[in-house]
Tab-separated table of C-alpha atoms and ligand atoms in Angstrom:
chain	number	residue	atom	x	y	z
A	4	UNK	CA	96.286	124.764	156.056
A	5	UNK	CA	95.482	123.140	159.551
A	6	UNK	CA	93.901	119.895	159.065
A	7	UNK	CA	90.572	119.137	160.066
A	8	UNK	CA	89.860	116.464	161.846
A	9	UNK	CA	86.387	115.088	162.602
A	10	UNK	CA	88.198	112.433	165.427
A	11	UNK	CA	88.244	114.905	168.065
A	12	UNK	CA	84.725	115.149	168.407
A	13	UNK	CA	84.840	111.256	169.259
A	14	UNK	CA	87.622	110.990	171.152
A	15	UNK	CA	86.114	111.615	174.578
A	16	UNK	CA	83.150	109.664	175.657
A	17	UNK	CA	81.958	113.086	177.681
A	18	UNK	CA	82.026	115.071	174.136
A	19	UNK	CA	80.465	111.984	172.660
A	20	UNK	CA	78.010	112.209	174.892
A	21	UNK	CA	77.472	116.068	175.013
A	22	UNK	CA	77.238	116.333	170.976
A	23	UNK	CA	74.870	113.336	170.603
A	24	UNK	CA	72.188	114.604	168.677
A	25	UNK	CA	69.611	111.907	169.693
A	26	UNK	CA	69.051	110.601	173.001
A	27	UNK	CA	66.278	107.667	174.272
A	28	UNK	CA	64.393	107.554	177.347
A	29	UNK	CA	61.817	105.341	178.739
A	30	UNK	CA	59.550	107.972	177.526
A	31	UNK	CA	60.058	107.376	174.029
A	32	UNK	CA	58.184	104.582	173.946
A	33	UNK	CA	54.622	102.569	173.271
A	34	UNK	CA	54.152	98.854	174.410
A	35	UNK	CA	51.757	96.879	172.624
A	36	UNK	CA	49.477	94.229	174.575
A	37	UNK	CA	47.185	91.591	173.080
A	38	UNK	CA	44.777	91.021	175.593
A	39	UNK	CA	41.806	88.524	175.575
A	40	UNK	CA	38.609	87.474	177.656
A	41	UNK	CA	39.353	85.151	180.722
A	42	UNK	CA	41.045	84.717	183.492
A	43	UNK	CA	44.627	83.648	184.078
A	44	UNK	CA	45.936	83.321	180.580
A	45	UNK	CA	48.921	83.993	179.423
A	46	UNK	CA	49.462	82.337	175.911
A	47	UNK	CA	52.982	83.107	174.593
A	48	UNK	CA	53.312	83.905	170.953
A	49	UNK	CA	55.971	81.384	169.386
A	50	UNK	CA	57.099	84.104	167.150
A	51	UNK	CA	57.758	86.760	169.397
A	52	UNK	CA	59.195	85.575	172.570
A	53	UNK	CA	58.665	87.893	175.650
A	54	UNK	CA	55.097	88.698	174.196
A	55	UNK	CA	51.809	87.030	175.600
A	56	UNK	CA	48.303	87.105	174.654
A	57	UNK	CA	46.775	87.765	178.371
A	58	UNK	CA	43.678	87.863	179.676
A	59	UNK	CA	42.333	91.027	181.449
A	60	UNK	CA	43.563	90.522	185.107
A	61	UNK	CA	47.301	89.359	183.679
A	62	UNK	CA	47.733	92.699	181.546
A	63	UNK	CA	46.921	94.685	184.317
A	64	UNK	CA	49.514	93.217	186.507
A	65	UNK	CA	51.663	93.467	183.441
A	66	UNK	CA	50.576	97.018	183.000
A	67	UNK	CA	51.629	97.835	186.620
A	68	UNK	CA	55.201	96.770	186.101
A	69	UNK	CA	55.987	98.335	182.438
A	70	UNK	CA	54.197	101.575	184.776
A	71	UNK	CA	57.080	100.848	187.015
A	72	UNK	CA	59.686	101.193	184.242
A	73	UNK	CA	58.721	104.670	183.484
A	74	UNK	CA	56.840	103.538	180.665
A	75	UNK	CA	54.204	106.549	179.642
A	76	UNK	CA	51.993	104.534	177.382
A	77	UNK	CA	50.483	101.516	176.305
A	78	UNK	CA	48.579	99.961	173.023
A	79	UNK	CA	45.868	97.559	173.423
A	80	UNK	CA	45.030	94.800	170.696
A	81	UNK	CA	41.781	93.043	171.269
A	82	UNK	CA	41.627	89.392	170.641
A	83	UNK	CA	38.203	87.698	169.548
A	84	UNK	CA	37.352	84.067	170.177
A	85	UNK	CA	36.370	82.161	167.076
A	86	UNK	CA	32.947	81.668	168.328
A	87	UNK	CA	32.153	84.953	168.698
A	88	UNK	CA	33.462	86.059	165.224
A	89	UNK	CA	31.114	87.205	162.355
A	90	UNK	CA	30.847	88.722	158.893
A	91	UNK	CA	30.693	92.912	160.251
A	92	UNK	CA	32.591	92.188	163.522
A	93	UNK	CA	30.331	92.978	165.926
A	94	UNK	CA	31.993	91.812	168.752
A	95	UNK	CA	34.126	94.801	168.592
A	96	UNK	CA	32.005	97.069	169.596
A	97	UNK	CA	30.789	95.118	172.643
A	98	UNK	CA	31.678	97.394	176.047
A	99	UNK	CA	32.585	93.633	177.434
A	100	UNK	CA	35.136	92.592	175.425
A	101	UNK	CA	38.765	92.377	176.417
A	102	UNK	CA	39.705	95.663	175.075
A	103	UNK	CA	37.057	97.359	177.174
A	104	UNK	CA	37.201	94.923	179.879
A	105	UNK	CA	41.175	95.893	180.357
A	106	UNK	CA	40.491	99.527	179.817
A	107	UNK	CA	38.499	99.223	182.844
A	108	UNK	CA	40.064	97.333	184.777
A	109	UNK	CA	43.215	99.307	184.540
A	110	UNK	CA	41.781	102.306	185.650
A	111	UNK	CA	39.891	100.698	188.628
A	112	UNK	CA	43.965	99.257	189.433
A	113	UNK	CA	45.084	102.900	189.381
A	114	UNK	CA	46.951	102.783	186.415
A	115	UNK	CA	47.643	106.068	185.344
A	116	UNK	CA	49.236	105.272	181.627
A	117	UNK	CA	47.951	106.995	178.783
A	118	UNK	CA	45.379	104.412	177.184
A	119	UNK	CA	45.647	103.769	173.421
A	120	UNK	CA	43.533	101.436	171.566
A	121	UNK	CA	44.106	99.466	168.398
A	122	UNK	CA	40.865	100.092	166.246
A	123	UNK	CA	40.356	97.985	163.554
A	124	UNK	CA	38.051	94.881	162.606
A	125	UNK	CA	40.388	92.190	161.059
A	126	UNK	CA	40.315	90.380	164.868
A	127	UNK	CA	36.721	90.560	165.219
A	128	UNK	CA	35.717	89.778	161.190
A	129	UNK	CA	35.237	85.550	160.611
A	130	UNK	CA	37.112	86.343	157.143
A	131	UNK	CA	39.799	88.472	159.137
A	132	UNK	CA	39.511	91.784	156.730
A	133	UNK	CA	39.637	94.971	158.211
A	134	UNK	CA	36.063	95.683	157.899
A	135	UNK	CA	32.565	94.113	156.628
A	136	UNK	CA	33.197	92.858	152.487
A	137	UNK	CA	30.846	94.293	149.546
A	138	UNK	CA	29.095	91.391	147.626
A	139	UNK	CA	32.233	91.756	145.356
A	140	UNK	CA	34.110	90.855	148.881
A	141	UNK	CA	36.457	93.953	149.161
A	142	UNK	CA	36.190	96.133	152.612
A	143	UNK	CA	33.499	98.579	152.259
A	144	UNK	CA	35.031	101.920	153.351
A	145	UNK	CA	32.464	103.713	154.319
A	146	UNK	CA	30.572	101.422	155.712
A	147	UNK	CA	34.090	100.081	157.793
A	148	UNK	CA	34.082	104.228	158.262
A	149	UNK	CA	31.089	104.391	159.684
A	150	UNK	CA	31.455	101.227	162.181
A	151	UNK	CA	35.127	102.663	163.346
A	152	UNK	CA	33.300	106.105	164.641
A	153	UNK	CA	31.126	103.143	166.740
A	154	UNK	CA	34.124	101.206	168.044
A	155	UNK	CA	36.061	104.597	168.796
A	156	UNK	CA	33.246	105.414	170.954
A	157	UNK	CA	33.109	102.569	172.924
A	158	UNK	CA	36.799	102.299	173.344
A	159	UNK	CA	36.419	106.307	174.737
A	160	UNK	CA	33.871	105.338	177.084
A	161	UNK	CA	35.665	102.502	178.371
A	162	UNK	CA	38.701	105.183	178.901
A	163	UNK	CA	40.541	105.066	175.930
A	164	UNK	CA	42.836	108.430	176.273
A	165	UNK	CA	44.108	107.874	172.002
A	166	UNK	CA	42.175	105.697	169.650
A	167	UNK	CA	44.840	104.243	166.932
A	168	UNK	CA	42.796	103.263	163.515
A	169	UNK	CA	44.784	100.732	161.720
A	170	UNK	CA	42.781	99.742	158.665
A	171	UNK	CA	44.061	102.292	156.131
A	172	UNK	CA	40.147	103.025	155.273
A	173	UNK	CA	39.821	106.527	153.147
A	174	UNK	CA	38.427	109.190	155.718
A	175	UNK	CA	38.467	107.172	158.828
A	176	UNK	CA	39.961	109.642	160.903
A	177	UNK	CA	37.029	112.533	159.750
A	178	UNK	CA	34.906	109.638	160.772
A	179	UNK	CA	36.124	109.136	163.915
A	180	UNK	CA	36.354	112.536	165.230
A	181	UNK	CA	32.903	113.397	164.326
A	182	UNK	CA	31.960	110.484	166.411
A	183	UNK	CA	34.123	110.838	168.864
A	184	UNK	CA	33.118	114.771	169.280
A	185	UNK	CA	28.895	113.802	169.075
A	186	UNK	CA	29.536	111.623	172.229
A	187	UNK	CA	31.319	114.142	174.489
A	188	UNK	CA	34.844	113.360	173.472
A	189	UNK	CA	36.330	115.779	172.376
A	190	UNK	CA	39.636	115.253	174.494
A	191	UNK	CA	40.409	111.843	172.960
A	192	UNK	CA	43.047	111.879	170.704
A	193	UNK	CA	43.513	110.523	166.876
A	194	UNK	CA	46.563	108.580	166.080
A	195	UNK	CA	46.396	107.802	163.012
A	196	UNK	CA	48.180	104.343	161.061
A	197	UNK	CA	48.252	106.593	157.963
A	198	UNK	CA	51.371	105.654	156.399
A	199	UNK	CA	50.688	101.781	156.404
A	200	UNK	CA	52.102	99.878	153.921
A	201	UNK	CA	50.793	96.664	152.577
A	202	UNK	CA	54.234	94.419	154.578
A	203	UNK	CA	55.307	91.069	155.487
A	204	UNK	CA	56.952	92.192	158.158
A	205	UNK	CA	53.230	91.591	160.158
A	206	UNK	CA	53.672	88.112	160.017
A	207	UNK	CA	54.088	87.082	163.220
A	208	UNK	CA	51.494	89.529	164.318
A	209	UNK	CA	48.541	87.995	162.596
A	210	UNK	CA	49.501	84.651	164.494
A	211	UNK	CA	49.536	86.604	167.501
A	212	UNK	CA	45.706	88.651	166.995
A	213	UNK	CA	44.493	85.562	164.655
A	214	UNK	CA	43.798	87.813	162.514
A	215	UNK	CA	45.169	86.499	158.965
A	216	UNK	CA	42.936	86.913	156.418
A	217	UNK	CA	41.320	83.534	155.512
A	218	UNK	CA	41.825	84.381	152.079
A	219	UNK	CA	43.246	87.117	149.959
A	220	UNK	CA	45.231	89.696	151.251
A	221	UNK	CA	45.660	93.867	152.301
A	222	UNK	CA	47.209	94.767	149.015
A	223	UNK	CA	43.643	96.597	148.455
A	224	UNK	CA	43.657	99.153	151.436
A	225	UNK	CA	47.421	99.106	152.883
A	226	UNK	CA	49.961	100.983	151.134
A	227	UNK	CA	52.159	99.610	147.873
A	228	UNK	CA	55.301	99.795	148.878
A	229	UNK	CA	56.530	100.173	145.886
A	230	UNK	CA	55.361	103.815	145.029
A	231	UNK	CA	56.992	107.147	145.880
A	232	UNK	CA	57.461	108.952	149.341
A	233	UNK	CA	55.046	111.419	147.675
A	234	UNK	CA	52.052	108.556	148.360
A	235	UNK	CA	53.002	108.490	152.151
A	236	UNK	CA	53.385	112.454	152.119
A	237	UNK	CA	49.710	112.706	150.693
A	238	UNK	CA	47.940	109.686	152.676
A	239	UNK	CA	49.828	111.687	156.057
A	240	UNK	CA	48.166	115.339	154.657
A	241	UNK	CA	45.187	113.696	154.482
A	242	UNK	CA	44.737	112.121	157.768
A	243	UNK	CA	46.247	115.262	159.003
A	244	UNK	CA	43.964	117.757	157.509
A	245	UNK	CA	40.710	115.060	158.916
A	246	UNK	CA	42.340	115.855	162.409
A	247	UNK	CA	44.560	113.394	163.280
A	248	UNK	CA	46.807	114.319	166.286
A	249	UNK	CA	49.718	111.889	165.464
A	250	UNK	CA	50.465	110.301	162.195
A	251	UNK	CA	52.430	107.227	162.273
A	252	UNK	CA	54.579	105.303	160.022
A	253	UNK	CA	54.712	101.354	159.676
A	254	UNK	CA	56.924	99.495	159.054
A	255	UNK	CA	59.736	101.083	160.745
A	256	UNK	CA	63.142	99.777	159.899
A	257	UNK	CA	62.828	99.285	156.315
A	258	UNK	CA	60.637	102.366	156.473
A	259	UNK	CA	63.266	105.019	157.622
A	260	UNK	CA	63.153	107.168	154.611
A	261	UNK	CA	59.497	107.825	154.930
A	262	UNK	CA	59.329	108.153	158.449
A	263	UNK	CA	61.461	111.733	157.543
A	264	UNK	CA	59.639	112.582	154.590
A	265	UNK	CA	56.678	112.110	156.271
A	266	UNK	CA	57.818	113.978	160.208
A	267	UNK	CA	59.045	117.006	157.596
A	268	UNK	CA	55.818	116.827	155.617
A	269	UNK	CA	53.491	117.590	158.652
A	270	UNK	CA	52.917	119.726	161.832
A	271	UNK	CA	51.736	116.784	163.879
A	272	UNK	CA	54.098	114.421	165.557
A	273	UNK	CA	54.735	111.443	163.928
A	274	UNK	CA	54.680	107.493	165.333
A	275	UNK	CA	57.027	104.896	164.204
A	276	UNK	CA	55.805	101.044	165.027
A	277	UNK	CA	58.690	98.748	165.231
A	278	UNK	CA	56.560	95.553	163.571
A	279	UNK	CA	55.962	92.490	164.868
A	280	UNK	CA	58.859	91.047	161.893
A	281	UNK	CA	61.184	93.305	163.168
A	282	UNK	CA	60.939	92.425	166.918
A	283	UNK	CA	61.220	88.653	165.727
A	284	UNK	CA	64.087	89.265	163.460
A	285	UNK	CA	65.750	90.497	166.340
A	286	UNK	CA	64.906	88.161	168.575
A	287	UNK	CA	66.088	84.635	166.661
A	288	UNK	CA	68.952	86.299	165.821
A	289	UNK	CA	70.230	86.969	169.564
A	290	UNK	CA	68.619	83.539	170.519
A	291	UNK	CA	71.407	81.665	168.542
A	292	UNK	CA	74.317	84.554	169.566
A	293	UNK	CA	74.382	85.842	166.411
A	294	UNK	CA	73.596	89.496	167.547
A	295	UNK	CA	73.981	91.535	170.529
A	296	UNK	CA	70.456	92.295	171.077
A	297	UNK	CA	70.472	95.243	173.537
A	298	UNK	CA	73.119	96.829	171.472
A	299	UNK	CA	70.512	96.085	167.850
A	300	UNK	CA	67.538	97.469	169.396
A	301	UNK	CA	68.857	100.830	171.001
A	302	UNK	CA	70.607	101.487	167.226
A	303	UNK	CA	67.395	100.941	165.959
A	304	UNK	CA	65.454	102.891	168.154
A	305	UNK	CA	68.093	105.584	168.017
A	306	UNK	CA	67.806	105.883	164.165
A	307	UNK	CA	63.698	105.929	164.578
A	308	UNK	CA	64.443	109.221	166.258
A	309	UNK	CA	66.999	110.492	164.354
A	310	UNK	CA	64.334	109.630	161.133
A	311	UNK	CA	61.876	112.158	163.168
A	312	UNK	CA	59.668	109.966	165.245
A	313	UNK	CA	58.579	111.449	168.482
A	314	UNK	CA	56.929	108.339	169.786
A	315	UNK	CA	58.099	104.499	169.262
A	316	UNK	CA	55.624	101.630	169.489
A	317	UNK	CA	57.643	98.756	170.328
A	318	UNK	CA	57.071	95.112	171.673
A	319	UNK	CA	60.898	96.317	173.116
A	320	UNK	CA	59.483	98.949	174.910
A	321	UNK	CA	59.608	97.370	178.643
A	322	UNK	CA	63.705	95.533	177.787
A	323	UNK	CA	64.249	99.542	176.859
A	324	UNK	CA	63.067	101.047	179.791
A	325	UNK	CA	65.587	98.143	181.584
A	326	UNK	CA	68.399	98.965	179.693
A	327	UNK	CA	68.425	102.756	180.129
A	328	UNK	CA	67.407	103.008	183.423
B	26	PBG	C1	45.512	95.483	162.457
B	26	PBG	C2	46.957	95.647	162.726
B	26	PBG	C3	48.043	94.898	162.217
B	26	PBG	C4	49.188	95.370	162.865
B	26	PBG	C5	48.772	96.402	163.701
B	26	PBG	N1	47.401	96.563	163.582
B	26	PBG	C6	48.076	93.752	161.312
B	26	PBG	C7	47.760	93.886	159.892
B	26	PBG	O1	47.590	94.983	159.358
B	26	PBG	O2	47.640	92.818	159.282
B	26	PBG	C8	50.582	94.841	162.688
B	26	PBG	C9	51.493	95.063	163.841
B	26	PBG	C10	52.698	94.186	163.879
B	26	PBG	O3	53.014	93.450	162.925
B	26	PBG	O4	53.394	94.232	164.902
B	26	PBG	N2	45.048	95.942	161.237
């Protein structure tokens, strides 16, 4: 019997190439911004080096470059100041506040990425849930439900293209789409956080959107990580079936066995979001030579595809577009 032998596949970097089931572009990929009201700030966030909170005027200019790169998309996260912070989080649904106020601005700059925004309350909220508390001080869904159709709206009319609820509320999306389609937008797409799952890995995040709850924590509305790919499966049916036009996964890394169960489970596309933990890991790692950073991050993002995502949000996303141009 002739031996087979798997080696000759590798052995030429043109086959290599040629058979590589997975390949990245620029395209791939979603870069988040945290973005607050002022004028020429641009904090850095100790935990995630590279990453800024900016006001208005500095993520545009931002914005223009990762446009540059080839990058097709961007998230926004809005960042409150403490002063203007309450119990429901009103200030996220003023059309003056830095997610609105960079929506515009961008468009007025002739940006021409597609716009997502973050929605969720936990920057906005002075006890940093993800929506206004019952007397028993757990988010009230529906009421959080309710107040998301709201904030979807105003994002839209600001010129949101893809609204992105984060707060793992039951029936957001239905919510948001029947808001969303009473206002005139019915164009404005859903993508859904509906695989979220309750992680540490948003650490440095919180620090970055001061958004850590002052006291308890998510374990009520994010996911248990400890329960069965069939939980992720039937939160992504869900939030499919309400009209979502992208589910994503998050975590990513640790996450890669959901991320397929859940891109097999559905029509829709599915999101991966490589967390802020996971860009930091990364990061300190390479900082003290330990790593070969470019090398880490295009595995990773290869094996996000491979796992079935179709889209990437990544605080890598403008390095990427560098290394594979
Ligand atoms: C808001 C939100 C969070 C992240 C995205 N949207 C934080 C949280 O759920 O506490 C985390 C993103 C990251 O860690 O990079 N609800």
């Amino acid at each position: 019997m002739t031996p087979i032998r798997p080696r000759r596949l590798r052995a030429h970097p043109m086959l290599r190439d040629m058979v590589a089931g997975v390949r990245l572009s620029p395209k791939d990929f979603i870069a988040p911004l945290f973005v607050r009201l002022g004028e020429k700030i641009k904090n850095p966030i100790v935990s995630m080096p590279g990453v800024f909170q900016m006001s208005p005027e500095i993520a545009v200019a931002e914005l223009k470059r990762l446009q540059q790169l080839g990058l097709p998309a961007f998230i926004l996260f809005g960042i409150a100041d403490k002063n203007k912070k309450d119990a429901l989080g009103s200030h996220a649904h003023d059309p003056n506040n830095a997610v609105c106020t960079t929506l515009k601005m961008a468009k007025d700059a002739g940006i021409n990425m597609l716009a997502i925004t973050d929605l969720c309350y936990c920057e906005y909220t002075d006890h940093g849930h993800c929506g206004p508390l019952t007397p028993q001080r757990s988010v009230d869904n529906d009421a959080t439900i309710q107040r998301l159709g709201t904030q979807a709206v105003v994002h839209a009319r600001a010129g949101a293209d893809v609204v992105a609820p984060s707060g793992m509320m039951d029936n957001a999306v239905a919510a948001i789409r029947e808001a969303l389609d009473a206002d005139k937008h019915a164009d404005t797409s859903i993508l859904a956080y509906a695989v979220k799952y309750a992680s540490a890995f948003y650490g440095p995040f919180r620090d970055a959107a001061e958004s850590a709850p002052s006291s308890g924590d998510r374990k009520t509305y994010q996911m248990d990580y400890r329960t069965s790919a069939r939980d992720a499966i039937r939160e992504a049916r869900i939030d499919e079936a309400q009209g979502a036009d992208m589910i994503m996964v998050k975590p990513g890394i640790a996450y890669l066995d959901i991320l397929r169960d859940v891109t097999d489970a559905v029509a829709v596309p599915t999101a991966v979001y490589q967390v802020s933990g996971e860009y930091a890991m990364i990061k300190a790692a390479a900082a003290n030579g330990w790593i070969d950073e470019k090398a880490i991050a295009l595995e990773t993002m290869t094996a996000f595809k491979r796992a079935g995502a179709s889209v990437i949000l990544t605080y890598h996303a403008a390095q990427l577009a560098e290394w594979l141009r």
